[in-house]
Amino acid sequence: MLTTGNQLRAARALADMDQGTLAKRAGININTISAMEKRGGHGLTSGLDKIRSVMKVLEDEGVEFLNHGHPGVRLSGTVRPRPLLFRRDDVPGRGWIAFAFDYAGKRHTAFLLYDALGAAGSITERPEKLFDDRVQQILAVAAERVDGNLLDSDGKMIIGELPPVLGDG
């Protein structure tokens, strides 16, 4: 069970996740994450539903919460390797963003269509910003495709659709 701010900070470090990403994925305000961490070694005072939401996100990233006399964290033995973004390029007017990522010991190339970002036709934000806002989700989809051997004959992939994000209309 997540019990202290220090434990949360350590769990976030193990998951390599910033406060904003954790807050967004847990469906809570970033100020709540910040306030929880500011508790340091003291017990958390946020509601149990918020603590459980935060725990769920971190557990999904392979973090285990330990409370054998002293609160702690560790990575579980079932952690999937994470893809690492190598680069992201946008060429205006092409309708896609090319990116390379390292995963499963190899470098892969993928193309993310603007449509997948919900940006087709009326781009109100730069596509690079939309990409950066959803980079973890994009990399997760790309890793699933590599795991499923869903690549073209050149070993590349085109991503034309992403799962909806909570809060998307």
mmCIF file of N, CA and C in Angstrom, residues 17-126:
data_model
loop_
_atom_site.group_PDB
_atom_site.id
_atom_site.type_symbol
_atom_site.label_atom_id
_atom_site.label_comp_id
_atom_site.label_asym_id
_atom_site.label_seq_id
_atom_site.Cartn_x
_atom_site.Cartn_y
_atom_site.Cartn_z
ATOM 1 N N MET A 17 8.529 8.400 -14.398
ATOM 2 C CA MET A 17 7.322 9.146 -14.742
ATOM 3 C C MET A 17 7.320 10.490 -14.003
ATOM 4 N N ASP A 18 7.008 11.558 -14.714
ATOM 5 C CA ASP A 18 6.931 12.856 -14.050
ATOM 6 C C ASP A 18 5.564 13.026 -13.381
ATOM 7 N N GLN A 19 5.463 14.043 -12.536
ATOM 8 C CA GLN A 19 4.222 14.273 -11.788
ATOM 9 C C GLN A 19 3.032 14.497 -12.710
ATOM 10 N N GLY A 20 3.234 15.262 -13.768
ATOM 11 C CA GLY A 20 2.133 15.570 -14.686
ATOM 12 C C GLY A 20 1.580 14.329 -15.365
ATOM 13 N N THR A 21 2.471 13.466 -15.824
ATOM 14 C CA THR A 21 2.034 12.232 -16.482
ATOM 15 C C THR A 21 1.278 11.343 -15.507
ATOM 16 N N LEU A 22 1.819 11.200 -14.298
ATOM 17 C CA LEU A 22 1.157 10.377 -13.286
ATOM 18 C C LEU A 22 -0.226 10.936 -12.959
ATOM 19 N N ALA A 23 -0.314 12.240 -12.770
ATOM 20 C CA ALA A 23 -1.604 12.866 -12.453
ATOM 21 C C ALA A 23 -2.611 12.635 -13.572
ATOM 22 N N LYS A 24 -2.179 12.832 -14.799
ATOM 23 C CA LYS A 24 -3.071 12.660 -15.953
ATOM 24 C C LYS A 24 -3.573 11.225 -16.036
ATOM 25 N N ARG A 25 -2.649 10.270 -15.911
ATOM 26 C CA ARG A 25 -3.039 8.863 -16.021
ATOM 27 C C ARG A 25 -3.896 8.405 -14.845
ATOM 28 N N ALA A 26 -3.694 9.011 -13.662
ATOM 29 C CA ALA A 26 -4.486 8.643 -12.487
ATOM 30 C C ALA A 26 -5.811 9.395 -12.441
ATOM 31 N N GLY A 27 -5.980 10.387 -13.311
ATOM 32 C CA GLY A 27 -7.219 11.154 -13.346
ATOM 33 C C GLY A 27 -7.373 12.114 -12.180
ATOM 34 N N ILE A 28 -6.238 12.623 -11.690
ATOM 35 C CA ILE A 28 -6.279 13.591 -10.587
ATOM 36 C C ILE A 28 -5.434 14.805 -10.954
ATOM 37 N N ASN A 29 -5.521 15.845 -10.148
ATOM 38 C CA ASN A 29 -4.800 17.080 -10.398
ATOM 39 C C ASN A 29 -3.325 16.926 -10.030
ATOM 40 N N ILE A 30 -2.445 17.553 -10.806
ATOM 41 C CA ILE A 30 -1.008 17.500 -10.521
ATOM 42 C C ILE A 30 -0.695 18.056 -9.130
ATOM 43 N N ASN A 31 -1.492 19.031 -8.668
ATOM 44 C CA ASN A 31 -1.263 19.590 -7.331
ATOM 45 C C ASN A 31 -1.462 18.535 -6.246
ATOM 46 N N THR A 32 -2.321 17.554 -6.496
ATOM 47 C CA THR A 32 -2.535 16.469 -5.539
ATOM 48 C C THR A 32 -1.283 15.612 -5.439
ATOM 49 N N ILE A 33 -0.669 15.298 -6.579
ATOM 50 C CA ILE A 33 0.575 14.518 -6.576
ATOM 51 C C ILE A 33 1.650 15.290 -5.819
ATOM 52 N N SER A 34 1.779 16.564 -6.126
ATOM 53 C CA SER A 34 2.779 17.400 -5.470
ATOM 54 C C SER A 34 2.558 17.442 -3.953
ATOM 55 N N ALA A 35 1.312 17.630 -3.547
ATOM 56 C CA ALA A 35 1.003 17.679 -2.115
ATOM 57 C C ALA A 35 1.288 16.335 -1.440
ATOM 58 N N MET A 36 0.992 15.252 -2.128
ATOM 59 C CA MET A 36 1.269 13.933 -1.567
ATOM 60 C C MET A 36 2.772 13.757 -1.347
ATOM 61 N N GLU A 37 3.568 14.127 -2.329
ATOM 62 C CA GLU A 37 5.010 13.971 -2.203
ATOM 63 C C GLU A 37 5.594 14.888 -1.138
ATOM 64 N N LYS A 38 5.002 16.064 -0.953
ATOM 65 C CA LYS A 38 5.493 17.000 0.060
ATOM 66 C C LYS A 38 5.300 16.474 1.481
ATOM 67 N N ARG A 39 4.508 15.426 1.637
ATOM 68 C CA ARG A 39 4.314 14.819 2.965
ATOM 69 C C ARG A 39 5.584 14.114 3.441
ATOM 70 N N GLY A 40 6.518 13.883 2.507
ATOM 71 C CA GLY A 40 7.790 13.255 2.876
ATOM 72 C C GLY A 40 7.581 11.894 3.513
ATOM 73 N N GLY A 41 8.146 11.716 4.710
ATOM 74 C CA GLY A 41 8.039 10.452 5.420
ATOM 75 C C GLY A 41 6.762 10.300 6.220
ATOM 76 N N HIS A 42 5.901 11.315 6.177
ATOM 77 C CA HIS A 42 4.641 11.272 6.922
ATOM 78 C C HIS A 42 3.550 10.582 6.106
ATOM 79 N N GLY A 43 2.540 10.103 6.772
ATOM 80 C CA GLY A 43 1.427 9.422 6.121
ATOM 81 C C GLY A 43 0.663 10.339 5.186
ATOM 82 N N LEU A 44 0.143 9.747 4.127
ATOM 83 C CA LEU A 44 -0.632 10.511 3.151
ATOM 84 C C LEU A 44 -2.009 10.838 3.711
ATOM 85 N N THR A 45 -2.507 12.013 3.361
ATOM 86 C CA THR A 45 -3.815 12.452 3.848
ATOM 87 C C THR A 45 -4.825 12.602 2.714
ATOM 88 N N SER A 46 -4.398 12.299 1.487
ATOM 89 C CA SER A 46 -5.329 12.365 0.357
ATOM 90 C C SER A 46 -6.341 11.244 0.495
ATOM 91 N N GLY A 47 -7.465 11.377 -0.156
ATOM 92 C CA GLY A 47 -8.501 10.362 -0.089
ATOM 93 C C GLY A 47 -8.027 9.018 -0.604
ATOM 94 N N LEU A 48 -8.590 7.956 -0.077
ATOM 95 C CA LEU A 48 -8.217 6.603 -0.449
ATOM 96 C C LEU A 48 -8.414 6.352 -1.945
ATOM 97 N N ASP A 49 -9.464 6.935 -2.533
ATOM 98 C CA ASP A 49 -9.700 6.744 -3.967
ATOM 99 C C ASP A 49 -8.560 7.332 -4.794
ATOM 100 N N LYS A 50 -8.018 8.474 -4.383
ATOM 101 C CA LYS A 50 -6.903 9.094 -5.105
ATOM 102 C C LYS A 50 -5.630 8.274 -4.933
ATOM 103 N N ILE A 51 -5.395 7.803 -3.724
ATOM 104 C CA ILE A 51 -4.212 6.981 -3.465
ATOM 105 C C ILE A 51 -4.275 5.699 -4.290
ATOM 106 N N ARG A 52 -5.428 5.079 -4.341
ATOM 107 C CA ARG A 52 -5.583 3.844 -5.126
ATOM 108 C C ARG A 52 -5.393 4.102 -6.617
ATOM 109 N N SER A 53 -5.884 5.240 -7.119
ATOM 110 C CA SER A 53 -5.701 5.585 -8.536
ATOM 111 C C SER A 53 -4.222 5.736 -8.872
ATOM 112 N N VAL A 54 -3.485 6.405 -7.997
ATOM 113 C CA VAL A 54 -2.052 6.603 -8.193
ATOM 114 C C VAL A 54 -1.335 5.252 -8.135
ATOM 115 N N MET A 55 -1.690 4.440 -7.148
ATOM 116 C CA MET A 55 -1.073 3.118 -7.020
ATOM 117 C C MET A 55 -1.293 2.280 -8.267
ATOM 118 N N LYS A 56 -2.500 2.298 -8.796
ATOM 119 C CA LYS A 56 -2.843 1.490 -9.965
ATOM 120 C C LYS A 56 -1.956 1.850 -11.157
ATOM 121 N N VAL A 57 -1.781 3.140 -11.388
ATOM 122 C CA VAL A 57 -0.941 3.583 -12.504
ATOM 123 C C VAL A 57 0.489 3.086 -12.314
ATOM 124 N N LEU A 58 1.020 3.248 -11.109
ATOM 125 C CA LEU A 58 2.398 2.857 -10.847
ATOM 126 C C LEU A 58 2.565 1.337 -10.860
ATOM 127 N N GLU A 59 1.583 0.618 -10.368
ATOM 128 C CA GLU A 59 1.634 -0.845 -10.416
ATOM 129 C C GLU A 59 1.593 -1.339 -11.861
ATOM 130 N N ASP A 60 0.839 -0.651 -12.713
ATOM 131 C CA ASP A 60 0.794 -1.003 -14.129
ATOM 132 C C ASP A 60 2.166 -0.823 -14.790
ATOM 133 N N GLU A 61 2.999 0.025 -14.199
ATOM 134 C CA GLU A 61 4.354 0.253 -14.703
ATOM 135 C C GLU A 61 5.358 -0.704 -14.066
ATOM 136 N N GLY A 62 4.875 -1.640 -13.230
ATOM 137 C CA GLY A 62 5.753 -2.645 -12.640
ATOM 138 C C GLY A 62 6.267 -2.326 -11.252
ATOM 139 N N VAL A 63 5.735 -1.279 -10.617
ATOM 140 C CA VAL A 63 6.167 -0.914 -9.273
ATOM 141 C C VAL A 63 5.382 -1.728 -8.247
ATOM 142 N N GLU A 64 6.095 -2.277 -7.277
ATOM 143 C CA GLU A 64 5.460 -2.965 -6.147
ATOM 144 C C GLU A 64 5.656 -2.102 -4.904
ATOM 145 N N PHE A 65 4.611 -1.984 -4.110
ATOM 146 C CA PHE A 65 4.680 -1.227 -2.863
ATOM 147 C C PHE A 65 4.929 -2.190 -1.720
ATOM 148 N N LEU A 66 5.943 -1.887 -0.903
ATOM 149 C CA LEU A 66 6.338 -2.738 0.217
ATOM 150 C C LEU A 66 6.055 -2.020 1.527
ATOM 151 N N ASN A 67 5.593 -2.732 2.496
ATOM 152 C CA ASN A 67 5.323 -2.130 3.801
ATOM 153 C C ASN A 67 5.671 -3.101 4.922
ATOM 154 N N HIS A 68 6.810 -3.731 4.832
ATOM 155 C CA HIS A 68 7.252 -4.684 5.841
ATOM 156 C C HIS A 68 7.949 -3.926 6.970
ATOM 157 N N GLY A 69 7.193 -3.165 7.716
ATOM 158 C CA GLY A 69 7.759 -2.361 8.793
ATOM 159 C C GLY A 69 8.207 -0.980 8.348
ATOM 160 N N HIS A 70 8.657 -0.873 7.109
ATOM 161 C CA HIS A 70 9.108 0.405 6.551
ATOM 162 C C HIS A 70 8.596 0.501 5.117
ATOM 163 N N PRO A 71 7.933 1.605 4.761
ATOM 164 C CA PRO A 71 7.422 1.745 3.394
ATOM 165 C C PRO A 71 8.568 1.730 2.385
ATOM 166 N N GLY A 72 8.373 1.018 1.302
ATOM 167 C CA GLY A 72 9.377 0.962 0.247
ATOM 168 C C GLY A 72 8.746 0.622 -1.083
ATOM 169 N N VAL A 73 9.570 0.554 -2.121
ATOM 170 C CA VAL A 73 9.117 0.197 -3.461
ATOM 171 C C VAL A 73 10.206 -0.624 -4.141
ATOM 172 N N ARG A 74 9.782 -1.397 -5.137
ATOM 173 C CA ARG A 74 10.716 -2.128 -5.991
ATOM 174 C C ARG A 74 10.009 -2.410 -7.303
ATOM 175 N N LEU A 75 10.798 -2.750 -8.312
ATOM 176 C CA LEU A 75 10.218 -3.159 -9.583
ATOM 177 C C LEU A 75 9.942 -4.646 -9.527
ATOM 178 N N SER A 76 8.798 -5.039 -10.042
ATOM 179 C CA SER A 76 8.455 -6.455 -10.063
ATOM 180 C C SER A 76 9.293 -7.160 -11.120
ATOM 181 N N GLY A 77 9.330 -8.464 -11.042
ATOM 182 C CA GLY A 77 10.077 -9.247 -12.005
ATOM 183 C C GLY A 77 9.373 -9.369 -13.338
ATOM 184 N N THR A 78 8.155 -8.831 -13.446
ATOM 185 C CA THR A 78 7.379 -8.982 -14.674
ATOM 186 C C THR A 78 7.344 -7.706 -15.510
ATOM 187 N N VAL A 79 8.300 -6.832 -15.306
ATOM 188 C CA VAL A 79 8.308 -5.560 -16.026
ATOM 189 C C VAL A 79 8.688 -5.805 -17.483
ATOM 190 N N ARG A 80 7.830 -5.328 -18.386
ATOM 191 C CA ARG A 80 8.123 -5.394 -19.820
ATOM 192 C C ARG A 80 9.185 -4.368 -20.156
ATOM 193 N N PRO A 81 10.064 -4.696 -21.082
ATOM 194 C CA PRO A 81 11.015 -3.669 -21.512
ATOM 195 C C PRO A 81 10.250 -2.500 -22.117
ATOM 196 N N ARG A 82 10.733 -1.306 -21.885
ATOM 197 C CA ARG A 82 10.054 -0.122 -22.401
ATOM 198 C C ARG A 82 10.725 0.366 -23.670
ATOM 199 N N PRO A 83 9.913 0.777 -24.630
ATOM 200 C CA PRO A 83 10.515 1.379 -25.816
ATOM 201 C C PRO A 83 11.090 2.747 -25.462
ATOM 202 N N LEU A 84 12.144 3.110 -26.119
ATOM 203 C CA LEU A 84 12.809 4.385 -25.881
ATOM 204 C C LEU A 84 12.791 5.185 -27.164
ATOM 205 N N LEU A 85 12.192 6.367 -27.115
ATOM 206 C CA LEU A 85 12.135 7.227 -28.296
ATOM 207 C C LEU A 85 13.543 7.665 -28.654
ATOM 208 N N PHE A 86 13.914 7.402 -29.877
ATOM 209 C CA PHE A 86 15.230 7.788 -30.354
ATOM 210 C C PHE A 86 15.153 9.177 -30.990
ATOM 211 N N ARG A 87 14.152 9.395 -31.803
ATOM 212 C CA ARG A 87 13.954 10.718 -32.395
ATOM 213 C C ARG A 87 12.531 10.847 -32.922
ATOM 214 N N ARG A 88 12.130 12.096 -33.101
ATOM 215 C CA ARG A 88 10.821 12.396 -33.654
ATOM 216 C C ARG A 88 10.997 13.557 -34.610
ATOM 217 N N ASP A 89 10.533 13.390 -35.822
ATOM 218 C CA ASP A 89 10.632 14.444 -36.836
ATOM 219 C C ASP A 89 9.247 14.732 -37.377
ATOM 220 N N ASP A 90 9.008 15.973 -37.721
ATOM 221 C CA ASP A 90 7.780 16.303 -38.424
ATOM 222 C C ASP A 90 8.162 17.065 -39.674
ATOM 223 N N VAL A 91 7.531 16.693 -40.753
ATOM 224 C CA VAL A 91 7.713 17.415 -42.008
ATOM 225 C C VAL A 91 6.351 18.012 -42.323
ATOM 226 N N PRO A 92 6.203 19.340 -42.169
ATOM 227 C CA PRO A 92 4.901 19.966 -42.387
ATOM 228 C C PRO A 92 4.305 19.605 -43.739
ATOM 229 N N GLY A 93 3.003 19.376 -43.728
ATOM 230 C CA GLY A 93 2.281 19.089 -44.945
ATOM 231 C C GLY A 93 2.243 17.629 -45.362
ATOM 232 N N ARG A 94 2.956 16.778 -44.671
ATOM 233 C CA ARG A 94 2.989 15.365 -45.043
ATOM 234 C C ARG A 94 1.845 14.575 -44.421
ATOM 235 N N GLY A 95 1.334 15.023 -43.307
ATOM 236 C CA GLY A 95 0.230 14.318 -42.670
ATOM 237 C C GLY A 95 0.658 13.217 -41.714
ATOM 238 N N TRP A 96 1.968 13.147 -41.413
ATOM 239 C CA TRP A 96 2.454 12.146 -40.480
ATOM 240 C C TRP A 96 3.731 12.626 -39.816
ATOM 241 N N ILE A 97 4.049 12.013 -38.686
ATOM 242 C CA ILE A 97 5.302 12.277 -37.978
ATOM 243 C C ILE A 97 6.095 10.971 -38.009
ATOM 244 N N ALA A 98 7.315 11.047 -38.489
ATOM 245 C CA ALA A 98 8.196 9.886 -38.483
ATOM 246 C C ALA A 98 8.934 9.863 -37.149
ATOM 247 N N PHE A 99 9.105 8.664 -36.600
ATOM 248 C CA PHE A 99 9.909 8.549 -35.393
ATOM 249 C C PHE A 99 10.615 7.204 -35.369
ATOM 250 N N ALA A 100 11.725 7.188 -34.673
ATOM 251 C CA ALA A 100 12.475 5.953 -34.479
ATOM 252 C C ALA A 100 12.505 5.684 -32.987
ATOM 253 N N PHE A 101 12.483 4.406 -32.640
ATOM 254 C CA PHE A 101 12.520 4.047 -31.229
ATOM 255 C C PHE A 101 13.287 2.746 -31.060
ATOM 256 N N ASP A 102 13.940 2.629 -29.928
ATOM 257 C CA ASP A 102 14.670 1.415 -29.588
ATOM 258 C C ASP A 102 13.788 0.547 -28.717
ATOM 259 N N TYR A 103 13.673 -0.720 -29.098
ATOM 260 C CA TYR A 103 12.845 -1.659 -28.342
ATOM 261 C C TYR A 103 13.274 -3.074 -28.682
ATOM 262 N N ALA A 104 13.314 -3.918 -27.671
ATOM 263 C CA ALA A 104 13.652 -5.329 -27.837
ATOM 264 C C ALA A 104 14.986 -5.497 -28.568
ATOM 265 N N GLY A 105 15.941 -4.635 -28.225
ATOM 266 C CA GLY A 105 17.279 -4.764 -28.762
ATOM 267 C C GLY A 105 17.475 -4.285 -30.189
ATOM 268 N N LYS A 106 16.471 -3.631 -30.764
ATOM 269 C CA LYS A 106 16.580 -3.157 -32.143
ATOM 270 C C LYS A 106 16.022 -1.742 -32.268
ATOM 271 N N ARG A 107 16.442 -1.073 -33.314
ATOM 272 C CA ARG A 107 15.877 0.233 -33.648
ATOM 273 C C ARG A 107 14.784 0.015 -34.687
ATOM 274 N N HIS A 108 13.626 0.637 -34.446
ATOM 275 C CA HIS A 108 12.472 0.501 -35.332
ATOM 276 C C HIS A 108 12.067 1.878 -35.842
ATOM 277 N N THR A 109 11.443 1.903 -37.000
ATOM 278 C CA THR A 109 10.945 3.144 -37.596
ATOM 279 C C THR A 109 9.431 3.057 -37.715
ATOM 280 N N ALA A 110 8.772 4.156 -37.372
ATOM 281 C CA ALA A 110 7.312 4.192 -37.456
ATOM 282 C C ALA A 110 6.870 5.554 -37.965
ATOM 283 N N PHE A 111 5.649 5.571 -38.480
ATOM 284 C CA PHE A 111 5.037 6.796 -38.971
ATOM 285 C C PHE A 111 3.685 6.925 -38.293
ATOM 286 N N LEU A 112 3.485 8.008 -37.590
ATOM 287 C CA LEU A 112 2.223 8.264 -36.896
ATOM 288 C C LEU A 112 1.433 9.274 -37.723
ATOM 289 N N LEU A 113 0.277 8.840 -38.196
ATOM 290 C CA LEU A 113 -0.567 9.732 -38.977
ATOM 291 C C LEU A 113 -1.188 10.804 -38.087
ATOM 292 N N TYR A 114 -1.306 12.010 -38.639
ATOM 293 C CA TYR A 114 -1.967 13.081 -37.894
ATOM 294 C C TYR A 114 -3.363 12.649 -37.438
ATOM 295 N N ASP A 115 -4.058 11.861 -38.275
ATOM 296 C CA ASP A 115 -5.397 11.384 -37.913
ATOM 297 C C ASP A 115 -5.400 10.686 -36.559
ATOM 298 N N ALA A 116 -4.330 9.950 -36.262
ATOM 299 C CA ALA A 116 -4.251 9.216 -34.997
ATOM 300 C C ALA A 116 -4.194 10.167 -33.806
ATOM 301 N N LEU A 117 -3.718 11.377 -34.044
ATOM 302 C CA LEU A 117 -3.646 12.377 -32.979
ATOM 303 C C LEU A 117 -4.935 13.173 -32.861
ATOM 304 N N GLY A 118 -5.886 12.887 -33.733
ATOM 305 C CA GLY A 118 -7.129 13.659 -33.733
ATOM 306 C C GLY A 118 -6.912 15.033 -34.316
ATOM 307 N N ALA A 119 -5.887 15.158 -35.158
ATOM 308 C CA ALA A 119 -5.509 16.469 -35.662
ATOM 309 C C ALA A 119 -5.802 16.658 -37.145
ATOM 310 N N ALA A 120 -6.485 15.716 -37.743
ATOM 311 C CA ALA A 120 -6.721 15.800 -39.185
ATOM 312 C C ALA A 120 -7.614 16.986 -39.525
ATOM 313 N N GLY A 121 -7.274 17.669 -40.592
ATOM 314 C CA GLY A 121 -8.126 18.730 -41.099
ATOM 315 C C GLY A 121 -7.973 20.043 -40.382
ATOM 316 N N SER A 122 -8.046 20.048 -39.069
ATOM 317 C CA SER A 122 -7.994 21.313 -38.328
ATOM 318 C C SER A 122 -6.987 21.208 -37.194
ATOM 319 N N ILE A 123 -5.743 21.340 -37.541
ATOM 320 C CA ILE A 123 -4.694 21.258 -36.527
ATOM 321 C C ILE A 123 -4.639 22.577 -35.782
ATOM 322 N N THR A 124 -5.031 22.532 -34.506
ATOM 323 C CA THR A 124 -5.005 23.740 -33.684
ATOM 324 C C THR A 124 -3.715 23.819 -32.885
ATOM 325 N N GLU A 125 -3.048 22.682 -32.696
ATOM 326 C CA GLU A 125 -1.759 22.656 -32.024
ATOM 327 C C GLU A 125 -0.749 22.074 -32.990
ATOM 328 N N ARG A 126 0.503 22.368 -32.744
ATOM 329 C CA ARG A 126 1.544 21.756 -33.563
ATOM 330 C C ARG A 126 1.474 20.241 -33.399
#
